[in-house]
Structures are given as C-alpha cells and as structure tokens.
Coordinates of C-alpha atoms and ligand atoms in Angstrom, one line a residue:
X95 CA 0.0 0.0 0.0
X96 CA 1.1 3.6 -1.2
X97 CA 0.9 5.0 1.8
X98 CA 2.6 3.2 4.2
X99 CA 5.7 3.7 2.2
X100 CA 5.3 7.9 2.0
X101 CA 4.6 8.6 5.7
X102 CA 7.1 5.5 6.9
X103 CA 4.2 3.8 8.4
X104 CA 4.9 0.2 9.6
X105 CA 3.2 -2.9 7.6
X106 CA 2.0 -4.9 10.1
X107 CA 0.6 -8.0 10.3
X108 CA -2.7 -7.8 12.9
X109 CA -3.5 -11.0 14.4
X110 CA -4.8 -9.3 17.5
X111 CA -8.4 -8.8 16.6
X112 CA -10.6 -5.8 16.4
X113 CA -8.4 -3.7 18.1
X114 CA -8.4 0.1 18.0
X115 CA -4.6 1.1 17.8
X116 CA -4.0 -1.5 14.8
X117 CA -6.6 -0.1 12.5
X118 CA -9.4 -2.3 13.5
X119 CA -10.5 -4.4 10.8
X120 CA -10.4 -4.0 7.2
X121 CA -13.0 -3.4 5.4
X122 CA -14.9 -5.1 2.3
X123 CA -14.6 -3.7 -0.9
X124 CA -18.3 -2.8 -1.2
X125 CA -17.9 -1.1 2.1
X126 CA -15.1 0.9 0.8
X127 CA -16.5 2.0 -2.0
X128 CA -19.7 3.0 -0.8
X129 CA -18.0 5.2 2.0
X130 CA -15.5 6.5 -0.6
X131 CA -18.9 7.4 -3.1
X132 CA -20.6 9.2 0.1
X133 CA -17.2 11.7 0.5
X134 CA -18.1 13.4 -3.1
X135 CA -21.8 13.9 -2.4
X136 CA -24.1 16.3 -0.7
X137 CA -26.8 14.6 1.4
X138 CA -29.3 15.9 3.7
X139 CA -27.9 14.4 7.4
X140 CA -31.2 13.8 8.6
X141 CA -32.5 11.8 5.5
X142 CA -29.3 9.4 5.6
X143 CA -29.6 9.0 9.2
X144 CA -33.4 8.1 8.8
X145 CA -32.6 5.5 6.2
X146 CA -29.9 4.2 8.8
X147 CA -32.6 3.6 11.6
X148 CA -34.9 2.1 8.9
X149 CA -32.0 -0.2 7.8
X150 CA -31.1 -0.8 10.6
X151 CA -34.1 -1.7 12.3
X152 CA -34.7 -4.0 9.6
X153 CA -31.6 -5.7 9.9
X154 CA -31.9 -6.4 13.9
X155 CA -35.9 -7.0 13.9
X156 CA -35.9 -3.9 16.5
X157 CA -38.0 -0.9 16.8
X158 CA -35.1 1.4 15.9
X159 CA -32.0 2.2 15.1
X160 CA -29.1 5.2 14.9
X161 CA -25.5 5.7 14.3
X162 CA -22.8 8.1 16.7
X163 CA -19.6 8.5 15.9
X164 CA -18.4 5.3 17.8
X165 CA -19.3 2.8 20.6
X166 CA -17.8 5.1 23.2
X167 CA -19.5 7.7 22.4
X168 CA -23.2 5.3 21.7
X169 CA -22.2 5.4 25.6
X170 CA -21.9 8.5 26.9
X171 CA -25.3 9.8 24.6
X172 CA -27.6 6.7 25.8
X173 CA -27.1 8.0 29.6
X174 CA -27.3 10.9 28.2
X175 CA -30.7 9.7 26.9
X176 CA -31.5 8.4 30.4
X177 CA -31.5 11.3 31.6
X178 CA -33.3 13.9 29.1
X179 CA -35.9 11.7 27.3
X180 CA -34.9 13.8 24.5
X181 CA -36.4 16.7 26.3
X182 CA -35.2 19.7 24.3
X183 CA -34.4 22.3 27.2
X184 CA -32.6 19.3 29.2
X185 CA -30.6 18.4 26.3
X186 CA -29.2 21.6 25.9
X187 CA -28.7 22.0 29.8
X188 CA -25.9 19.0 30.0
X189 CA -23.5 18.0 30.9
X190 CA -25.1 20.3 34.0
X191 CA -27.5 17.4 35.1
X192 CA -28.8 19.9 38.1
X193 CA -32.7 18.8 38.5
X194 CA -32.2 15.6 36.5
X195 CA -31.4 11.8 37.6
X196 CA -27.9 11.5 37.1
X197 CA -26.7 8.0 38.1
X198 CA -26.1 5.0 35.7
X199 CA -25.5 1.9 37.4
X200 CA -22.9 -1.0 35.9
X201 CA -22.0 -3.7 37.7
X202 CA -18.3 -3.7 39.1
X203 CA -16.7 -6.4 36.9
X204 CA -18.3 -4.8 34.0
X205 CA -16.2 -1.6 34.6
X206 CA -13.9 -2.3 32.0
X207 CA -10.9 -0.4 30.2
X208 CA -11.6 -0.9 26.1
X209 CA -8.8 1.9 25.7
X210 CA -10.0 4.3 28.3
X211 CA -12.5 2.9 31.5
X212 CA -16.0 3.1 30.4
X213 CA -17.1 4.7 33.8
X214 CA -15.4 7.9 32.2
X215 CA -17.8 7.6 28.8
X216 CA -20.1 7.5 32.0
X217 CA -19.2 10.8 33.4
X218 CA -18.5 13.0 30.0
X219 CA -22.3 13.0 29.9
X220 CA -22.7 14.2 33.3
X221 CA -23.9 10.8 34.9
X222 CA -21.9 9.8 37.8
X223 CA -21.4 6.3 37.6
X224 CA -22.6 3.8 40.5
X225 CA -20.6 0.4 40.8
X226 CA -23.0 -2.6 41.8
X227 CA -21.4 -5.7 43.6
X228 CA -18.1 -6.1 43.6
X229 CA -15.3 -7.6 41.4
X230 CA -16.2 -10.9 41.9
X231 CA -19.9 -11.4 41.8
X232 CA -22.7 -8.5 41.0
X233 CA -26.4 -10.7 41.5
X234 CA -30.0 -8.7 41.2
X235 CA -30.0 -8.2 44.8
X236 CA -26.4 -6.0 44.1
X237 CA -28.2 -4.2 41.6
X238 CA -31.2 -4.2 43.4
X239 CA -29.3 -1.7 46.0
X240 CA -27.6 0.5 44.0
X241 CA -30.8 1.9 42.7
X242 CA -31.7 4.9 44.2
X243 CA -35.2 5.7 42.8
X244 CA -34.6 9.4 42.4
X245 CA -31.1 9.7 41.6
X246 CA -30.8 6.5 39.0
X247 CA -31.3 7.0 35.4
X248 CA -30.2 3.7 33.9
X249 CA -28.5 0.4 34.0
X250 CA -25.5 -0.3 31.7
X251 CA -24.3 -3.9 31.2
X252 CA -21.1 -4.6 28.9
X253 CA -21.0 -8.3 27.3
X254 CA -17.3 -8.4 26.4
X255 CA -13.8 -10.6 27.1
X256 CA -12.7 -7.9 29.2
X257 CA -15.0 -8.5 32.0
X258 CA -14.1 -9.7 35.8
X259 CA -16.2 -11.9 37.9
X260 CA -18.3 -14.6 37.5
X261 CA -20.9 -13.8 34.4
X262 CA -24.2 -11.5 34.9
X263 CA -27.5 -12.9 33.5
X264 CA -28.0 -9.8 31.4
X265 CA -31.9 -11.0 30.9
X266 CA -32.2 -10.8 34.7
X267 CA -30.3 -8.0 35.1
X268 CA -32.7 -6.1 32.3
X269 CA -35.6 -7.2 34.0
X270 CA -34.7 -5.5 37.6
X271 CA -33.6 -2.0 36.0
X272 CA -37.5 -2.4 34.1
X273 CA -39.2 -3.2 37.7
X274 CA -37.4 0.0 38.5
X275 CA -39.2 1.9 35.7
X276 CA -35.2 2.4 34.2
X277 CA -33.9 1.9 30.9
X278 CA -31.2 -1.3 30.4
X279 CA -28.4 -0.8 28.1
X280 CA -25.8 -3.0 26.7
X281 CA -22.3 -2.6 25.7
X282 CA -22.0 -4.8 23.2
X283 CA -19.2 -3.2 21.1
X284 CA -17.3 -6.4 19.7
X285 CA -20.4 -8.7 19.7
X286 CA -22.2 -7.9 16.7
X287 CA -22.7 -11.2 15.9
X288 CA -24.6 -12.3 19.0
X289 CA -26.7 -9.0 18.6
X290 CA -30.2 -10.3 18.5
X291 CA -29.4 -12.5 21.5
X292 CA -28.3 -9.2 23.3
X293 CA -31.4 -7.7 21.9
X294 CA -33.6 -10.5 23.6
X295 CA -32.3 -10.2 26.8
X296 CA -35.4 -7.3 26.6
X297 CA -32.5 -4.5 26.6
X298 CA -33.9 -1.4 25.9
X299 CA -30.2 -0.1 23.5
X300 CA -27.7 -2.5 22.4
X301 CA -24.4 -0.8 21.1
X302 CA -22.4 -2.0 18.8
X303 CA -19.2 -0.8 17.0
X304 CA -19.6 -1.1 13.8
X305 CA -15.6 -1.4 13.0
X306 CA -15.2 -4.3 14.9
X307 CA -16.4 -7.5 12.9
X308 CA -18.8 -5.9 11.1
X309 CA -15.8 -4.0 9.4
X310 CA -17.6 -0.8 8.2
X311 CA -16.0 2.3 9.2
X312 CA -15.9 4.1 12.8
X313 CA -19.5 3.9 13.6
X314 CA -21.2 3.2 16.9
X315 CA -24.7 1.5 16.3
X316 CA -27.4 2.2 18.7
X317 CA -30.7 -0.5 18.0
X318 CA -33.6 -1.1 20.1
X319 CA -36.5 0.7 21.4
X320 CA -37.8 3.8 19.4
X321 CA -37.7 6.0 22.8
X322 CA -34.4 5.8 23.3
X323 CA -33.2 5.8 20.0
X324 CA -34.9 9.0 19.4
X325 CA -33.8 10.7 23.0
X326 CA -30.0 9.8 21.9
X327 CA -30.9 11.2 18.0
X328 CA -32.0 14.3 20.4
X329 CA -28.5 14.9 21.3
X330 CA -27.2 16.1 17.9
X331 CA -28.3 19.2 18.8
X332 CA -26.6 18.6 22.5
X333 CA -23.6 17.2 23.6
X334 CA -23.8 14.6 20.7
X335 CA -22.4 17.3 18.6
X336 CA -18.6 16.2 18.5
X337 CA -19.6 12.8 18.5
X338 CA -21.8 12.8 15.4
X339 CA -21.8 9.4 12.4
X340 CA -20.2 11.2 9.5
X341 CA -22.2 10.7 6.1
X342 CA -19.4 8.2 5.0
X343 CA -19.7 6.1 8.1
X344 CA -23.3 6.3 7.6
X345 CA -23.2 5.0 4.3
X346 CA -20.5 2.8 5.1
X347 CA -23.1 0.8 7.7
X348 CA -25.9 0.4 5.2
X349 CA -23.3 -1.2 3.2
X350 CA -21.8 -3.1 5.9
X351 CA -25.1 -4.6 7.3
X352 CA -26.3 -5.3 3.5
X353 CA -22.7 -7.8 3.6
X354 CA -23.3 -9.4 6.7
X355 CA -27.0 -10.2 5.4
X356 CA -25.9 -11.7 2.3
X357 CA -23.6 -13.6 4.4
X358 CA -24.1 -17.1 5.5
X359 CA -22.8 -16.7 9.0
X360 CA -22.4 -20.9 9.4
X361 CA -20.6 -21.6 5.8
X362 CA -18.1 -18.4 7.3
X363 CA -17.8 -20.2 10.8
X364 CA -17.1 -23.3 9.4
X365 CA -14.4 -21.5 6.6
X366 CA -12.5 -19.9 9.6
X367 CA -12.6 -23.2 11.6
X368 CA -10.9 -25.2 9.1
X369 CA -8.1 -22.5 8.7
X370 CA -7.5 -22.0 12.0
X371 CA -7.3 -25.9 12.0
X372 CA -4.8 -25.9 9.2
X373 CA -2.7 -23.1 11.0
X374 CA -2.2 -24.9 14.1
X375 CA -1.2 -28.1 12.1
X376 CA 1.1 -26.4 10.1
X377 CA 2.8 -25.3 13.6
X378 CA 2.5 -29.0 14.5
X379 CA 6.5 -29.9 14.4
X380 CA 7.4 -26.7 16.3
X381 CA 9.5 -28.0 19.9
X382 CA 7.4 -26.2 22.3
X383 CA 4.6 -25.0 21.3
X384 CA 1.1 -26.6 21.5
X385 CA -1.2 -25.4 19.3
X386 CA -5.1 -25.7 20.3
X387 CA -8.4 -23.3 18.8
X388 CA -10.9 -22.1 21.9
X389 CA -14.4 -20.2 20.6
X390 CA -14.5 -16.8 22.2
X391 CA -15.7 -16.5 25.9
X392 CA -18.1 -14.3 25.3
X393 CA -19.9 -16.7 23.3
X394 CA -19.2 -15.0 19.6
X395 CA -18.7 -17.9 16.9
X396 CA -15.1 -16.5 16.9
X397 CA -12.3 -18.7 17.4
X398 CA -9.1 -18.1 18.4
X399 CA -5.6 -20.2 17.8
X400 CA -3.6 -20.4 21.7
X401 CA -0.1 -21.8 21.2
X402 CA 1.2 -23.0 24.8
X403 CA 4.6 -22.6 24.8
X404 CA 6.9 -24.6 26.9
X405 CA 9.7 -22.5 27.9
X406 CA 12.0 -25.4 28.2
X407 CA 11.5 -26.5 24.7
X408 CA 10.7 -23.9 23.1
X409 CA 14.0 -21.8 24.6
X410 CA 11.2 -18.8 24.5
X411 CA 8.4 -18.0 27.3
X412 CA 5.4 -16.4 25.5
X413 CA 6.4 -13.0 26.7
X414 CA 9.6 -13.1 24.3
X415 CA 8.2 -15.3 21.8
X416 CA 5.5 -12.0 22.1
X417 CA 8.4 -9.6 21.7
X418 CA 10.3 -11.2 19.7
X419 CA 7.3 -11.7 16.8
X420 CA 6.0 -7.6 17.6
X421 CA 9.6 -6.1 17.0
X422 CA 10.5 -8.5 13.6
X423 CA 9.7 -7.3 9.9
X424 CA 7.3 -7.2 9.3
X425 CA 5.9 -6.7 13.3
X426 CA 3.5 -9.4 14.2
X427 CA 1.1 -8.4 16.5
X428 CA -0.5 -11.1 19.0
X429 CA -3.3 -10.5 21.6
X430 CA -1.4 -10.8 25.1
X431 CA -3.8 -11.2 27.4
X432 CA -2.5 -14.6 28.2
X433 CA 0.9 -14.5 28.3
X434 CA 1.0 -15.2 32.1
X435 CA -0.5 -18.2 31.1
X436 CA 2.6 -18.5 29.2
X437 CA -0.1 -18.7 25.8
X438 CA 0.1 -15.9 22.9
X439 CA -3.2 -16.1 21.2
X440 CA -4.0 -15.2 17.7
X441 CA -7.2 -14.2 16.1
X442 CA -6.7 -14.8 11.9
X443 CA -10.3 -14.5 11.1
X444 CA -9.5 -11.3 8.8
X445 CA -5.7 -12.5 7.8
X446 CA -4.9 -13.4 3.9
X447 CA -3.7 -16.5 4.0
X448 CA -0.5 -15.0 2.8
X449 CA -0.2 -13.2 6.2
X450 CA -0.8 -16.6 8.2
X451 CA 1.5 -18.1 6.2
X452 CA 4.0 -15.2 7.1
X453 CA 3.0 -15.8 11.1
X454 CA 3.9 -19.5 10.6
X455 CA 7.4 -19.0 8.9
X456 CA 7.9 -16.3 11.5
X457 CA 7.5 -19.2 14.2
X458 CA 9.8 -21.8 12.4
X459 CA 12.6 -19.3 12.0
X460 CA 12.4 -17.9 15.6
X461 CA 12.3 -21.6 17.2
X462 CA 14.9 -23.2 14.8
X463 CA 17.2 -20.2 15.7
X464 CA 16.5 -20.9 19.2
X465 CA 17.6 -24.0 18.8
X466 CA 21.1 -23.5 17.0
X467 CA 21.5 -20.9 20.4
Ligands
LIG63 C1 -14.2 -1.6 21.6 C2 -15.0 -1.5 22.8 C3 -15.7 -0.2 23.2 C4 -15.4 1.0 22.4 O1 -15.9 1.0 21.1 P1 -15.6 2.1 20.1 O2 -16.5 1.9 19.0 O3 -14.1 1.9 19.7 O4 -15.7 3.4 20.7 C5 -16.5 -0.2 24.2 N1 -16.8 -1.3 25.0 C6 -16.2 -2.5 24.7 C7 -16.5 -3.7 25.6 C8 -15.3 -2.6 23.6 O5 -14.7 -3.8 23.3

C-alpha cells in the first residue's frame, strides 16, 4: 500500500483482533466503495440517518435504530438519553444534570478499560457512575441496592472478554432495572454477531461498534426501542455534537449490514474453523509449542488459535516469543492477554492467508534459531 511507504508507516501483520490502535478491521470492498462514493456527495444528514434507523431496524428486527460516531460515544449519549428523554431544554442544559437523575449503574466487573474505563464515557455526559457488587460477583440483589429511585437514570451492562467476575445474567439484570421503571443498556461493542441475542435479553439499547467485525467504518450502532433511539438522535443538537456518524460512516453501515446479510454466517464459521485448524497443524513440528483453537468466551462464533509454549523446549516464554514476533519485519502483533499463562493467542479471522503463512514462517525461524542458540 502507497501509503505506508510515503509517511514510513509500519506494515503490520494484525492478528490481535478488532483492536483500535492497529486499524481495527479492514473493510470489504463494497464497504469501501460505498464510504468513498458518500465523500463526493451532498446529502441531507437527517434523510441518511433516517434511512440508517430504517436499515437498521430492519436488519436487527428492533424498533429502531441510529448511528454516533463510535461505541464510546453510543455510551456516553444513551445515559445521556437516560437522563433527558430527548427533552429539548434538558438536552441543551448538560453535561449540568442539576434537576435531572444522574446516576447509571454497571456492575463492578463490567467496569472495563476498552482503551480508556467506560465509567469515564459514563461521566462525559454528566452521569456519575454507581458500581453494583463487587469484582467478583454483582447478582440482582447488588443491583437491586444501587438503585436509588430518584437519583438512577439507567443500568449499563457490557458483554465483552474484558470482563471480571463470574458472568451477569443480562436478561435478569434487564428485568430488575424495568421493575425500577429504568432503561437497560448494553455494551455490546465487539459482539455484533450475537446482537439479537443481546437484543432479547429485553434491553432497551444494544451498542455495537460497527468497525469491529462488522468492518464498516468508525461507527457506533445504537438498535432497540424507538424511545431511546430517538432521546440519543436528540443529542445532535446537544452534547452529541462532537460525536456525530459522518455521512461516510453512515453510508459505510448500510453497506456493511447489506454484507453481513448476504452472508451465511455458518458456511463463514465453518471456513475460519478449518483454517485455523490448518494453521495450528502447520505449527505441529514446532519443539514447544502446543497449538489448540478455543471459541470466544463471550460466546461470539469467533475462534481463536492459543499456542502454549513450553519455555523449556521452546528456549522462549510467550512473553519473548511475544516480543520477539511484535519487533521482527514485518511486526507481528499477538493479543497478550494470556501471556501469564505463558499462551500468545492469535485471532486470523481477517488475515490473507499470505499473512498466516508469514505468522507461521515467522515461528519456524524464531524456534529453529533458538535452537542453533
Ligand atoms: C471496543 C469497545 C468499546 C469502544 O468501542 P468504540 O466503537 O471503539 O468506541 C466499548 N466497549 C467495549 C467492551 C469494547 O470492546
């Protein structure tokens, strides 16, 4: 690509998954082109936006549907939405939430860091956040508590990998912010493919980022009930303002979603499991390292390759193998959360299999030079 040659960017190879300092995902060619048609036309905002909800709202089998700049920010305007109902003269009073009910509720192990800690997407809308449980364990009754009837405005739930403690029943949980009269929302950035199971947990918002596997540009999707969709549409004119869908994100989701439905999600599952397969037996004869595939535990039909690695054999831990692989040409990047484990994991879903086939020889010449050490 031109332009990692004229601003002396690095060509990486991203086997770390959606994530947001490596680009994010790439993008389908339709999805390209119809964000690159949108840049050299005039549209009316509002009309585009309306044809995203439609779309949208198609594509889930919800009421609604809207697009903000990004999942962080799908945050920050659906407390925001809490708060106002889309009342004009409250939306334009925020972040000052003097009169209002300004505290969202999330469960402690669900007050995660995606890049920045969600409890301050939380407070940029003027919400102060209220941790429910602890840690370890947040039940109903946890929630139940942390409700204050005149000060709560919602209850945010995040379905992700990132999150502590032993796992929420998000149904349950919807169902005691609605005996509370409150709106339920979930975080669902990276789980797009599990939406309508998010959506029938009776959430009143699911967000989803629409970069992530969905691979349409920087968009945060907001589906679900018409109020709230409309109270968060309400904050263009408020705080939404910096965090506004731009008419090439917009038309890069209609495009996105109109890929994903023409895609048969099993016949893609079942693609991606027999590569990742034929990855890890290609690693087969490496001293060392034990190759194995383990679906996502979040329960998104995403697999992942783990190689264990045997110090001993190997002659690297997984924190140098890690190292070693990120600092090469070209950089290989791994996801790390596991290295204590002493596992590097690998997500290849959205690798050529000219880039796998770069990971692999990458591997063979690190471990037979460890070898000749
Ligand atoms: C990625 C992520 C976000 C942020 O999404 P953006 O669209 O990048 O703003 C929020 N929550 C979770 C759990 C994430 O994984």
């Amino acid at each position: 690509m031109d332009m990692i040659e004229r601003y002396g960017l690095s060509n990486i190879v991203n086997a770390r998954g959606p994530y947001t300092p490596l680009g994010v995902s790439r993008s389908p060619a339709a999805v390209a082109e119809a964000a690159g048609e949108a840049l050299r036309h005039y549209f009316v905002l509002e009309e585009l936006q309306t044809a995203a909800d439609r779309e949208l709202a198609r594509y889930a089998g919800a009421e609604a549907g809207t697009v903000t700049h990004c999942v962080a920010a799908a945050i920050t305007l659906s407390v925001t939405a809490a708060m106002t109902g889309g009342a004009p003269c409250a939306v334009a009073r925020l972040p000052d939430t003097e009169g209002m009910a300004d505290r969202a509720v999330l469960p402690a192990g669900h007050a995660v860091d995606y890049g920045h800690p969600i409890t301050q997407a939380i407070r940029l809308s003027g919400a102060v956040p209220v941790l429910a449980g602890t840690d370890r364990a947040c039940n109903a009754d946890d929630l139940e508590r942390a409700i204050d009837p005149d000060r709560t405005c919602c209850v945010l739930l995040v379905s992700s990998r990132l999150t502590r403690g032993a796992p929420i029943d998000l149904a349950d949980a919807v169902a005691v912010a609605h005996r509370h009269g409150l709106p339920a929302f979930i975080d669902g950035a990276a789980q797009d493919l599990q939406l309508a199971a998010l959506l029938e947990t009776g959430a009143d918002l699911v967000l989803i980022s629409g970069q992530k596997y969905l691979a349409s540009p920087t968009a945060g999707l907001v589906i679900g009930r018409r109020k709230w969709v409309d109270a968060v549409r309400a904050q263009e004119k408020g705080i939404g303002r910096p965090m506004k869908a731009t008419k090439e994100s917009l038309a890069g989701v209609l495009a996105a979603i109109e890929v994903r439905s023409d895609t048969d999600t099993a016949s893609w599952c079942a693609a991606q499991a027999e590569r990742m397969a034929a990855f890890v037996q290609s690693l087969g004869h490496l001293d060392g390292v034990m190759g194995f595939v383990l679906p996502d535990p979040g329960g998104a039909p995403i697999g992942r390759v783990h190689l264990r690695i045997d110090p001993l054999r190997a002659r690297y831990d997984a924190a140098s193998l890690e190292a070693a692989l990120r600092t090469g040409t070209p950089p290989i990047h791994v996801m790390p959360h596991r290295l204590d484990k002493n596992e590097i994991v690998l997500e290849i879903v959205q690798l050529s299999d000219a880039e796998i086939g770069t990971i692999a020889a990458r591997l063979e010449a690190l471990m037979s030079r460890a070898g000749a050490r």
